[in-house]
mmCIF file of C-alpha atoms in Angstrom:
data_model
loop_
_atom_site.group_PDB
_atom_site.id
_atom_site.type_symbol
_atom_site.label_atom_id
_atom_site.label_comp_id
_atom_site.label_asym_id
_atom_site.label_seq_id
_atom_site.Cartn_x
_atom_site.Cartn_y
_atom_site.Cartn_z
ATOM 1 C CA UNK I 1 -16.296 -21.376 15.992
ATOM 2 C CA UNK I 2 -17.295 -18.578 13.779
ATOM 3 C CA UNK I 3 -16.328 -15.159 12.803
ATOM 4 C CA UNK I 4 -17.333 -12.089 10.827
ATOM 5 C CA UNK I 5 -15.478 -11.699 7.317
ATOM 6 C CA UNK I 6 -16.146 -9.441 4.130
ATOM 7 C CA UNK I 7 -15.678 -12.742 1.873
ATOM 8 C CA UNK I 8 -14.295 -12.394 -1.913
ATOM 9 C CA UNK I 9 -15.445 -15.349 -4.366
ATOM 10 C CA UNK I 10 -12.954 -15.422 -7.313
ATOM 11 C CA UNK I 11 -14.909 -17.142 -9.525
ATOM 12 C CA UNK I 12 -18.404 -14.717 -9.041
ATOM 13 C CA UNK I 13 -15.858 -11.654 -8.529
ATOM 14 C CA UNK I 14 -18.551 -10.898 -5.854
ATOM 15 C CA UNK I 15 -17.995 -9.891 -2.158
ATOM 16 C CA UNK I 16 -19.970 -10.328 1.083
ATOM 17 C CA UNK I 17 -20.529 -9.797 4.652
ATOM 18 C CA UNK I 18 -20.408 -13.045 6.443
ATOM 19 C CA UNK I 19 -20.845 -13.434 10.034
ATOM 20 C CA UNK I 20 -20.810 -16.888 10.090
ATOM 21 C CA UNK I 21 -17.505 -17.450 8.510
ATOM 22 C CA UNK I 22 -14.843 -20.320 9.645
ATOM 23 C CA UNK I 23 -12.589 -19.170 12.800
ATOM 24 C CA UNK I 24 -9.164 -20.006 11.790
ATOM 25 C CA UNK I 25 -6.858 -22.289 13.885
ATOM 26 C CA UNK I 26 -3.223 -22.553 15.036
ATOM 27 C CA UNK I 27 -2.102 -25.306 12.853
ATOM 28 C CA UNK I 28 1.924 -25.425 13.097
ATOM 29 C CA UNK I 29 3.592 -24.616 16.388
ATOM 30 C CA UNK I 30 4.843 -21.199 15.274
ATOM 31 C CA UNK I 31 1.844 -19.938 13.859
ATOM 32 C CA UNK I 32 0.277 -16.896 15.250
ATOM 33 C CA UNK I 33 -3.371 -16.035 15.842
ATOM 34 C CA UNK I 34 -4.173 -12.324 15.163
ATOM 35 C CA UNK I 35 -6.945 -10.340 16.984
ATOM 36 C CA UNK I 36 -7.794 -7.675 13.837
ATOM 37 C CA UNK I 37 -7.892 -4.671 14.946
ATOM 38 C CA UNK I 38 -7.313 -2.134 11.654
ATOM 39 C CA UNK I 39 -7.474 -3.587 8.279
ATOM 40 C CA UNK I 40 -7.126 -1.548 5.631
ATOM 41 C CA UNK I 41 -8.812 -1.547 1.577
ATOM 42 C CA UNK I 42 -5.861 -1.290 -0.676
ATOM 43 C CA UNK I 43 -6.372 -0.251 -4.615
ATOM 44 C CA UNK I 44 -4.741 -3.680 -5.288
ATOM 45 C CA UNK I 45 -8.200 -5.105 -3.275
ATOM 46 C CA UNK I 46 -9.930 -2.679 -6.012
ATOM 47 C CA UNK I 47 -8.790 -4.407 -9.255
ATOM 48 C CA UNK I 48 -9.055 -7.984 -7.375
ATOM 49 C CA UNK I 49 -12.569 -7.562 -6.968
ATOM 50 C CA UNK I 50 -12.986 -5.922 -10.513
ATOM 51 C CA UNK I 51 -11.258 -9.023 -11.788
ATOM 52 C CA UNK I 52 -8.022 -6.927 -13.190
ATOM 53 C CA UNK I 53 -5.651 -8.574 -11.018
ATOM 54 C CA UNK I 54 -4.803 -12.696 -10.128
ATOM 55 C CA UNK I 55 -6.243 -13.764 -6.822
ATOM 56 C CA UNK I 56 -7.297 -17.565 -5.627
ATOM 57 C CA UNK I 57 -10.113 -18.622 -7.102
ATOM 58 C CA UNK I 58 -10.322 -21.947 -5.793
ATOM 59 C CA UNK I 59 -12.198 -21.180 -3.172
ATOM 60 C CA UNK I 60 -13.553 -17.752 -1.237
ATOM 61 C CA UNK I 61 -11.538 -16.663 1.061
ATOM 62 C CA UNK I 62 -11.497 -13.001 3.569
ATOM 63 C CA UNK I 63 -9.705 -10.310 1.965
ATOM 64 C CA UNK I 64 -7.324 -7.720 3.545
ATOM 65 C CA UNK I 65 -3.259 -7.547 3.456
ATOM 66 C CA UNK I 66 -3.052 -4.434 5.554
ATOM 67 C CA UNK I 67 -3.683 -5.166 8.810
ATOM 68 C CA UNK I 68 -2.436 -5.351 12.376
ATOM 69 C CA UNK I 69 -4.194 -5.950 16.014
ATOM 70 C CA UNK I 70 -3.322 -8.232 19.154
ATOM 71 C CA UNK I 71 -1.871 -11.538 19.698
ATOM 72 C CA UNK I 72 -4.868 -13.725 20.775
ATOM 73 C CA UNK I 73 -2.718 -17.070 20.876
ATOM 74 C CA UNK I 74 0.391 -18.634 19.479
ATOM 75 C CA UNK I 75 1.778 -21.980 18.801
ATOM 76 C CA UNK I 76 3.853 -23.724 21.507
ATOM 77 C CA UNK I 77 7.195 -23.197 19.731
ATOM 78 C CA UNK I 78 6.404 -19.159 18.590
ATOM 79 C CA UNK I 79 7.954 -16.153 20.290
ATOM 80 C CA UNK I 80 5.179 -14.072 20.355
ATOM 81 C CA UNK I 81 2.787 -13.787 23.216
ATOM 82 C CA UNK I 82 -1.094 -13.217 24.055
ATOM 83 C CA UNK I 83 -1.399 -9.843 24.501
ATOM 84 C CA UNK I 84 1.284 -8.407 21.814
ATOM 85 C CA UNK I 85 0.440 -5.765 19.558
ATOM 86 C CA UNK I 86 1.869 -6.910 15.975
ATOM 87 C CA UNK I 87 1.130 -5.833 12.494
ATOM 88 C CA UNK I 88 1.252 -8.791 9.382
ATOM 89 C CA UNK I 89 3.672 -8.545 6.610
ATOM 90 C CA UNK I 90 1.268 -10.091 3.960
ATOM 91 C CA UNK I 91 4.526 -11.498 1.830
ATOM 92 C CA UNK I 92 7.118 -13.692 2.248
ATOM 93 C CA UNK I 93 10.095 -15.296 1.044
ATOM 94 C CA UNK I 94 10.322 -19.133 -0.445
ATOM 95 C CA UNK I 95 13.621 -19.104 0.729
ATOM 96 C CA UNK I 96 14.733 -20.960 -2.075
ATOM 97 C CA UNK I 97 15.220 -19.518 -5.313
ATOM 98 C CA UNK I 98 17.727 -17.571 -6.154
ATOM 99 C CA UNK I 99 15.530 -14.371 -6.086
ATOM 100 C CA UNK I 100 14.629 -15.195 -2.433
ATOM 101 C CA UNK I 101 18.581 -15.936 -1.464
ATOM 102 C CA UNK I 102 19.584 -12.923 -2.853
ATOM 103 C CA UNK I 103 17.064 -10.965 -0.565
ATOM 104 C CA UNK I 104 14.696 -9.838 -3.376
ATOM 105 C CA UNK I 105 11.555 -12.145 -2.797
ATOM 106 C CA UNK I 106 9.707 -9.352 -4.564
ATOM 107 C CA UNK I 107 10.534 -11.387 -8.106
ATOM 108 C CA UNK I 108 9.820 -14.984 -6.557
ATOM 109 C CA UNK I 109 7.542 -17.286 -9.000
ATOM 110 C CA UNK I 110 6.007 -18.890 -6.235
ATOM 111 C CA UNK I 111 6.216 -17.041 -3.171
ATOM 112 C CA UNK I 112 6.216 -12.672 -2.989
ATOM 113 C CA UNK I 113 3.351 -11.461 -4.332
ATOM 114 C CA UNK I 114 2.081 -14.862 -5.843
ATOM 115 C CA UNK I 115 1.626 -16.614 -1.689
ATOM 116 C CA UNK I 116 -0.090 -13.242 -0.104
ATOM 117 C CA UNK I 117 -2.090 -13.633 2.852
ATOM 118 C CA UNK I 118 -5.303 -11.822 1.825
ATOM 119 C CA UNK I 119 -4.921 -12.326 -1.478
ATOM 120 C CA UNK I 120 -3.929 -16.202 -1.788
ATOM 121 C CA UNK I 121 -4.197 -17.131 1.801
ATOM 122 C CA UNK I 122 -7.508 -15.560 4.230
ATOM 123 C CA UNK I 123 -6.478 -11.931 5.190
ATOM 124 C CA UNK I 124 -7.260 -9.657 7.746
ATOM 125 C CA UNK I 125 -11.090 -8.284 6.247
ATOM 126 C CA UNK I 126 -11.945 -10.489 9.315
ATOM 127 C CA UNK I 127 -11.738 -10.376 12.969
ATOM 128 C CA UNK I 128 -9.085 -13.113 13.534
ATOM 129 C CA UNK I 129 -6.055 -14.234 11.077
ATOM 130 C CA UNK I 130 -3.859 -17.235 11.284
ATOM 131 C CA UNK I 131 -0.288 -16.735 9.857
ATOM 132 C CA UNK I 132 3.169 -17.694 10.358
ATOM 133 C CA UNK I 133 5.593 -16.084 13.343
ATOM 134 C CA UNK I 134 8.111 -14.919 9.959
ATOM 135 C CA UNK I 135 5.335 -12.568 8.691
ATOM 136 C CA UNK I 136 4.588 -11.233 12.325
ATOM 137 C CA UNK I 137 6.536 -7.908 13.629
ATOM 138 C CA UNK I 138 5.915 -6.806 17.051
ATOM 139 C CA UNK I 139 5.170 -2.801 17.686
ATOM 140 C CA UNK I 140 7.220 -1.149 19.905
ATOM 141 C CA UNK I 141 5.948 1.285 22.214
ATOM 142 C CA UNK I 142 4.671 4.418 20.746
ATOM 143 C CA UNK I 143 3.039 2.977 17.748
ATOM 144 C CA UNK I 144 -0.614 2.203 18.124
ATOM 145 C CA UNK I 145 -2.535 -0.514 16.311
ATOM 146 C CA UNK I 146 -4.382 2.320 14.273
ATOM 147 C CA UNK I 147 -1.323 4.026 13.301
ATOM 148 C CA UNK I 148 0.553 0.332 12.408
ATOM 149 C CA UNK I 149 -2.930 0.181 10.144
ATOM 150 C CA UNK I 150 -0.924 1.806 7.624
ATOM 151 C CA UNK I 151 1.920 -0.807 8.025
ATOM 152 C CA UNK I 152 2.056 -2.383 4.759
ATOM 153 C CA UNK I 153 1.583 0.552 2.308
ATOM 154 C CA UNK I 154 4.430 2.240 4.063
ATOM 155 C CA UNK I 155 6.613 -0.224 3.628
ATOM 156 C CA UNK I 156 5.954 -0.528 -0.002
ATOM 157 C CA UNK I 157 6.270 3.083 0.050
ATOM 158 C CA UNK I 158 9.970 2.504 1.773
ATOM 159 C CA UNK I 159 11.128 0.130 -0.787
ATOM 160 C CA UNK I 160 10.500 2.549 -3.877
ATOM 161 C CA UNK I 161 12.058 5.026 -0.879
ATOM 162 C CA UNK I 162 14.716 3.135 -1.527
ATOM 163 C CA UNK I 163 14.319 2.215 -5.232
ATOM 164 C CA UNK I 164 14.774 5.615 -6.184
ATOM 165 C CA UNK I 165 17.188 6.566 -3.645
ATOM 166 C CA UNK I 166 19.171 9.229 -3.471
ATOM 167 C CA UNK I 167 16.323 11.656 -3.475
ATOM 168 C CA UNK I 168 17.815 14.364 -2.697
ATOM 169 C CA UNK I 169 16.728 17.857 -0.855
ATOM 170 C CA UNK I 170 16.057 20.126 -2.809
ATOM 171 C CA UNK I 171 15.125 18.627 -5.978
ATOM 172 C CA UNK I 172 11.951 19.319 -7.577
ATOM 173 C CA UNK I 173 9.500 16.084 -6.807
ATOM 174 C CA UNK I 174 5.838 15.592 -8.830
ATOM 175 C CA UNK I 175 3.738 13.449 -6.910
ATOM 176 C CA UNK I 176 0.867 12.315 -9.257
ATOM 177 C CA UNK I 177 -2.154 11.058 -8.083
ATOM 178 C CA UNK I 178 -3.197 11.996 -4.682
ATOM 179 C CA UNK I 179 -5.067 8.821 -3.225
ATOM 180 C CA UNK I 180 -3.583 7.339 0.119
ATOM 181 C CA UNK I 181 -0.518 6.237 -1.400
ATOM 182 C CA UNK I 182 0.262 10.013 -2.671
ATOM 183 C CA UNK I 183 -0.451 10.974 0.576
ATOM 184 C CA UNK I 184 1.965 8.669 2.254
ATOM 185 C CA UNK I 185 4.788 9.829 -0.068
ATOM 186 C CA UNK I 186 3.730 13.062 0.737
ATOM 187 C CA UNK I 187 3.907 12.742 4.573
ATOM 188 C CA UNK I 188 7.361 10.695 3.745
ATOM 189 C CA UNK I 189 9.337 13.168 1.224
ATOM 190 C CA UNK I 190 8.283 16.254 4.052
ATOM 191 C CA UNK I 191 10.018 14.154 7.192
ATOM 192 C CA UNK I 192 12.770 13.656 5.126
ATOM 193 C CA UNK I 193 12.855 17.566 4.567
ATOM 194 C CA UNK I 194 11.759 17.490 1.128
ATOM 195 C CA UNK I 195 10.104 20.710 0.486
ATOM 196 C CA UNK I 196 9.651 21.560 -3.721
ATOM 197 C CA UNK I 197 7.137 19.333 -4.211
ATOM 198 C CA UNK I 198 3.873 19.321 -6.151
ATOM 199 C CA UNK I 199 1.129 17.077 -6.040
ATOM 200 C CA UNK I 200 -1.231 16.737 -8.978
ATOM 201 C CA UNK I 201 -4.687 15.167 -8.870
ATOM 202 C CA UNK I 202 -7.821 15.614 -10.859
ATOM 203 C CA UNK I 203 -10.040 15.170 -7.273
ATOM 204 C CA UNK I 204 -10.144 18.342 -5.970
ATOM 205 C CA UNK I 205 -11.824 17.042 -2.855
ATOM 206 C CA UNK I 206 -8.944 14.671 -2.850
ATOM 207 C CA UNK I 207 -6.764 17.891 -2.692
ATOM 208 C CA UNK I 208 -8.698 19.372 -0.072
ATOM 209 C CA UNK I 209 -7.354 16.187 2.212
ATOM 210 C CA UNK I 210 -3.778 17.046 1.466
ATOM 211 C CA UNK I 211 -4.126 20.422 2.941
ATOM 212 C CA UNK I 212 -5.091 19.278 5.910
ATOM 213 C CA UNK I 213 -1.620 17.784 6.345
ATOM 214 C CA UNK I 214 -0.011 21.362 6.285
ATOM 215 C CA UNK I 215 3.294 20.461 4.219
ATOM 216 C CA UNK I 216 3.330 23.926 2.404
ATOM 217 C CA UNK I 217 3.392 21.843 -0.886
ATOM 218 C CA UNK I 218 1.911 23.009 -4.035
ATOM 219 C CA UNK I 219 -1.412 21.242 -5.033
ATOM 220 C CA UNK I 220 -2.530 21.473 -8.714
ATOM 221 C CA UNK I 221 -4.826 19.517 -11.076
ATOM 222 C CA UNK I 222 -3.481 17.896 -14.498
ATOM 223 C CA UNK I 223 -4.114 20.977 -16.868
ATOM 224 C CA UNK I 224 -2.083 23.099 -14.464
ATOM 225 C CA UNK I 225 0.800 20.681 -15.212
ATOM 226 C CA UNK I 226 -0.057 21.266 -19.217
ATOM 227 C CA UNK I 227 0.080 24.755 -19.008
ATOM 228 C CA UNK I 228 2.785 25.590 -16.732
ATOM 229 C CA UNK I 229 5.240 23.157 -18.587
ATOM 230 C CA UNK I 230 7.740 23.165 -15.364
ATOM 231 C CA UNK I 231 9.878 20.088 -15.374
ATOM 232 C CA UNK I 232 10.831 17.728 -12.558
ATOM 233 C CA UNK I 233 13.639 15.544 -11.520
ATOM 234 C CA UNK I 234 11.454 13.123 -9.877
ATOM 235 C CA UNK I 235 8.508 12.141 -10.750
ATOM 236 C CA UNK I 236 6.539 9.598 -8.229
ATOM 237 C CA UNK I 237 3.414 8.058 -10.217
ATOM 238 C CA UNK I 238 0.518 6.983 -7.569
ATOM 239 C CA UNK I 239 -2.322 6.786 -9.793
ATOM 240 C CA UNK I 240 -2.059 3.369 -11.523
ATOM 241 C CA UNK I 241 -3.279 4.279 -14.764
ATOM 242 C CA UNK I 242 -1.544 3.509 -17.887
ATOM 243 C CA UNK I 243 -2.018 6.971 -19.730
ATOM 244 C CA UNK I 244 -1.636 9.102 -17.089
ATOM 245 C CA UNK I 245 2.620 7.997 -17.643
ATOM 246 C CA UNK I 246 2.119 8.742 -21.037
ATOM 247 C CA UNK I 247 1.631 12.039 -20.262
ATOM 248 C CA UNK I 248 3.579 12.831 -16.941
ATOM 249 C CA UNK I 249 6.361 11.413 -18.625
ATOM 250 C CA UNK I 250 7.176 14.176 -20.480
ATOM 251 C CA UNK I 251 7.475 16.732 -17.479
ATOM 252 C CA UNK I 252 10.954 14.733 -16.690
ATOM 253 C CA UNK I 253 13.922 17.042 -16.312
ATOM 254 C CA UNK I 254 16.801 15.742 -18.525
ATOM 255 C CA UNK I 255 18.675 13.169 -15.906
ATOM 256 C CA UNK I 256 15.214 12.520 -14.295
ATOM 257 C CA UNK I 257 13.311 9.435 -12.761
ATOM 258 C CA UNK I 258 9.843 8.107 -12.585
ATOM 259 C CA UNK I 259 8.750 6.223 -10.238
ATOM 260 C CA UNK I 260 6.103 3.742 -11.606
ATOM 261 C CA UNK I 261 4.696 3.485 -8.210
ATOM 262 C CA UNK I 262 0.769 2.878 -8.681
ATOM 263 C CA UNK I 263 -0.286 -0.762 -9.624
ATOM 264 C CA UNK I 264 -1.905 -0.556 -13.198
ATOM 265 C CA UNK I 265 -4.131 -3.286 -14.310
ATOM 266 C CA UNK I 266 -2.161 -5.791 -16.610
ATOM 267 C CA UNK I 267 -3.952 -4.261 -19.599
ATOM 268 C CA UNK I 268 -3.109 -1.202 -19.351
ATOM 269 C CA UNK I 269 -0.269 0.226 -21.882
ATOM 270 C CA UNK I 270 1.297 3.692 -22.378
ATOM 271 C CA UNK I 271 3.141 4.835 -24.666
ATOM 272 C CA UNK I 272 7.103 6.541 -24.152
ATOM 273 C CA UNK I 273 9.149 8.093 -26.584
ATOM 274 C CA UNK I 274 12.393 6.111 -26.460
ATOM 275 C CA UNK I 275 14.352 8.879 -27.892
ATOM 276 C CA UNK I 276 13.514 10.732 -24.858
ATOM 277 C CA UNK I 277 14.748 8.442 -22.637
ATOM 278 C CA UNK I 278 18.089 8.476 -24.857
ATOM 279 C CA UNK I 279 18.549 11.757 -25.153
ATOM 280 C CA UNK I 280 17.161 13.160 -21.562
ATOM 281 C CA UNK I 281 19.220 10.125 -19.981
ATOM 282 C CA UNK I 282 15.835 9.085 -18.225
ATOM 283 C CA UNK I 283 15.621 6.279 -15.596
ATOM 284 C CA UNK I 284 12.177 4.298 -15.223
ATOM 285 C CA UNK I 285 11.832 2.990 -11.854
ATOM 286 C CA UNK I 286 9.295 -0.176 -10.718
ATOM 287 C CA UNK I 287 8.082 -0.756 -7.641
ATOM 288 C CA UNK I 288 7.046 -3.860 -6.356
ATOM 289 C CA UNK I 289 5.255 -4.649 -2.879
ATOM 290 C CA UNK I 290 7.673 -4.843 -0.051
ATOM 291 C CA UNK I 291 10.762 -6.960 0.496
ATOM 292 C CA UNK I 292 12.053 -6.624 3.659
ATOM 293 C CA UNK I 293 11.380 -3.174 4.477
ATOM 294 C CA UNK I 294 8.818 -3.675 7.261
ATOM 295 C CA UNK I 295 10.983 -2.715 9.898
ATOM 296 C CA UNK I 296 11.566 0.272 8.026
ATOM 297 C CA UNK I 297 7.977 1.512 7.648
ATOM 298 C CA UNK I 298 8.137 0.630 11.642
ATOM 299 C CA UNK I 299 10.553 3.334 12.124
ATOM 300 C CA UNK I 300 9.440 5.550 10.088
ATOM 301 C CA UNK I 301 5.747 5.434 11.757
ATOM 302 C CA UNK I 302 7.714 5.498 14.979
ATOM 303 C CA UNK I 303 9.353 8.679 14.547
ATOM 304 C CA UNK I 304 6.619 10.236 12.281
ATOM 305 C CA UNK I 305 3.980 9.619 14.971
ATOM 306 C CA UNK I 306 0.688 12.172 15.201
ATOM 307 C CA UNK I 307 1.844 14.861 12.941
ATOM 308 C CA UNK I 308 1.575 12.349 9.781
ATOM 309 C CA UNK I 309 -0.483 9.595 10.632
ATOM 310 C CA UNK I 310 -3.855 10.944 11.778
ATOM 311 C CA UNK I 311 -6.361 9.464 10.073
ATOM 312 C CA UNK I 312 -8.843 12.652 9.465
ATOM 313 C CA UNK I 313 -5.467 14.123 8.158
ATOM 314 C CA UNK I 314 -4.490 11.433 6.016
ATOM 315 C CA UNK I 315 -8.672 11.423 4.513
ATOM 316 C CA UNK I 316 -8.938 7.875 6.379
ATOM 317 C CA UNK I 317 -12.446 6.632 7.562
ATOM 318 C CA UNK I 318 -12.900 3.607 9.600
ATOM 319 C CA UNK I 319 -16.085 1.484 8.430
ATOM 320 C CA UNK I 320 -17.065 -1.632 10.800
ATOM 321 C CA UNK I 321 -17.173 -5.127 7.943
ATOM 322 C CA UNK I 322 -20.881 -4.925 7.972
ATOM 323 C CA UNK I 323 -20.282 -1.521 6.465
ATOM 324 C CA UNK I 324 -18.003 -2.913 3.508
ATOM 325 C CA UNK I 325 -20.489 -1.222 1.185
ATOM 326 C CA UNK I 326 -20.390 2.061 2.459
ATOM 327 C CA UNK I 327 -16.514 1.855 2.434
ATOM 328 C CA UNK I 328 -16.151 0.829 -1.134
ATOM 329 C CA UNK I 329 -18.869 3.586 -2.577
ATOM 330 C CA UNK I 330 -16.630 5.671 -0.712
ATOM 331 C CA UNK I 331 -13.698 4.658 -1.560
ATOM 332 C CA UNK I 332 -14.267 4.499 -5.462
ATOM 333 C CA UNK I 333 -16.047 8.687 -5.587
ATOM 334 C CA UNK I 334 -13.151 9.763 -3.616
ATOM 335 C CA UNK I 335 -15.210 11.200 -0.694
ATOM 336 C CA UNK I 336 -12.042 9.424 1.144
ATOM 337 C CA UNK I 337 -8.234 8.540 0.683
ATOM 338 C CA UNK I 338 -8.423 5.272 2.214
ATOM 339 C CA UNK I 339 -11.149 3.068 3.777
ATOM 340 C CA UNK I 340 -10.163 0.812 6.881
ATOM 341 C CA UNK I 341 -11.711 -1.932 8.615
ATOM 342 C CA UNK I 342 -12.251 -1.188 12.402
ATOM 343 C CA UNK I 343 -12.408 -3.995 14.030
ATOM 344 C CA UNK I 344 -12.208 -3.595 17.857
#
């Protein structure tokens, strides 16, 4: 049987719709078939297809590690059933080195980020996916497939939660960069009653989307930040580029944080002033994918529900995968926040 797929070819760094592409099929007994329903375009699917960051290249495979939809069938010895809503954890554990035993799979050499389905393994740009039961979390009533369509970047967004835990109430917060992942950590910090925070982006239209989610937080662009020289004790970097840390860095308050939150190409350096970090007492913070904090960003969706996760609020536009075209022009002028697969 066949399916359609937006197909990514390592070796070309090329992508295409394909609507003739290989069904996939329950091979172990607790293997799970997915119905797609929402799959979303991630930056990280940006730089793959630009070459800037490892994916296979053996052989092309369907993109997408954000995604969630139905249960179409299971193996005989799974506990999920036809018919279940679910969303995809796109990492796992290898459950054997001591990274994994200790609970922090995102530092595993062979599984973590190096065994991603979508990236490694075929993803959810499609309309089915076959992956194992462990990577499969049912949704609970009250979250809908379209809302769990944000799934996976919230729960990256609840590990560096947690990273940079305590964040606490009341203390001034710089959110640069203002794509969908600075909107998530905007909708996040206000449900956790943050309110003194600013987010800086050079898009103004990309400013225009925050406002729609009515937070009362101050929106600026960069030279604002020059010229107003107000310092922060959090800083939360979204943007993924190299020199825009060079710069932020020096709006930290002394005792401050930044959270290196946006995934820079490997090549990309930036420059800190160590002295700073001395004297200030300055704490860098990484962030990497999602280690076990799925059933957090379930929670969270759960009890964030309509007020934060409306698409048109968030600057989301579904595209169908013969429209993978569309979506990425869109996606890279910043007419939208995030592009995501609609596949129902």
């Amino acid at each position: 049987m066949k399916m359609e797929a937006v197909v990514f070819d390592g070796q070309a760094l090329t992508l295409k719709y394909d609507a003739q592409y290989p069904m996939p099929k329950i091979v172990n007994d607790t293997d799970v078939l997915v119905k797609v329903e929402y799959a979303g375009i991630c930056g990280t699917d940006l730089h793959i297809i630009q070459g800037e960051f490892p994916a296979i290249k053996d052989r092309p495979l369907a993109l997408g590690h954000e995604f969630s939809g139905i249960v179409h069938d299971a193996g005989k010895a799974s506990i999920f059933k036809k018919g279940q809503k679910v969303v995809v954890d796109p990492n796992r554990a290898c459950n054997l080195c001591d990274f994994c035993r200790k609970g922090k799979y995102q530092y595993c050499l062979t599984a973590g980020i190096n065994s991603t389905i979508g990236i490694w393994k075929d993803g959810g740009w499609a309309q089915y996916c076959c992956v194992p039961q462990d990577q499969v979390y049912a949704l609970p009533d009250g979250i809908t497939t379209e809302q769990a369509g944000l799934c996976e970047p919230y729960s990256c967004v609840a590990h560096g939660f947690d990273r940079a835990s305590p964040l606490l109430v009341g203390e001034k917060i710089l959110i640069v960069g203002a794509g969908i992942i600075g909107n998530l950590w905007v909708t996040t910090l206000h449900h956790h009653g943050h309110r003194d925070v600013t987010v800086s982006e050079m898009n103004k239209a990309r400013l225009d989307i925050v406002k729609k989610l009515d937070t009362g937080f101050r929106l600026v662009t960069p030279d604002v930040l020059e010229k107003d020289k107000i310092l922060y004790d959090v800083i939360i970097d979204c943007t993924g580029v190299g020199k825009v840390m060079e710069i932020s860095f020096n709006y930290l308050k002394p005792g401050g944080k930044y959270v290196l939150f946006g995934c820079c190409p490997p090549t990309h350096q930036a420059s800190v002033n160590p002295y700073q970090i001395y004297d200030k007492e300055l704490t860098i913070i990484g962030v990497k994918i999602n280690p076990f904090s799925f059933p957090n960003a379930i929670g969270w969706i759960k009890a964030m529900g309509s007020r934060y996760l409306d698409y048109n609020k968030l600057g989301v536009k579904t595209y169908a995968l013969s429209e993978y075209e569309s979506a990425m022009k869109d996606l890279k002028a910043g007419a939208v926040a995030k592009a995501m697969f609609k596949i129902v």
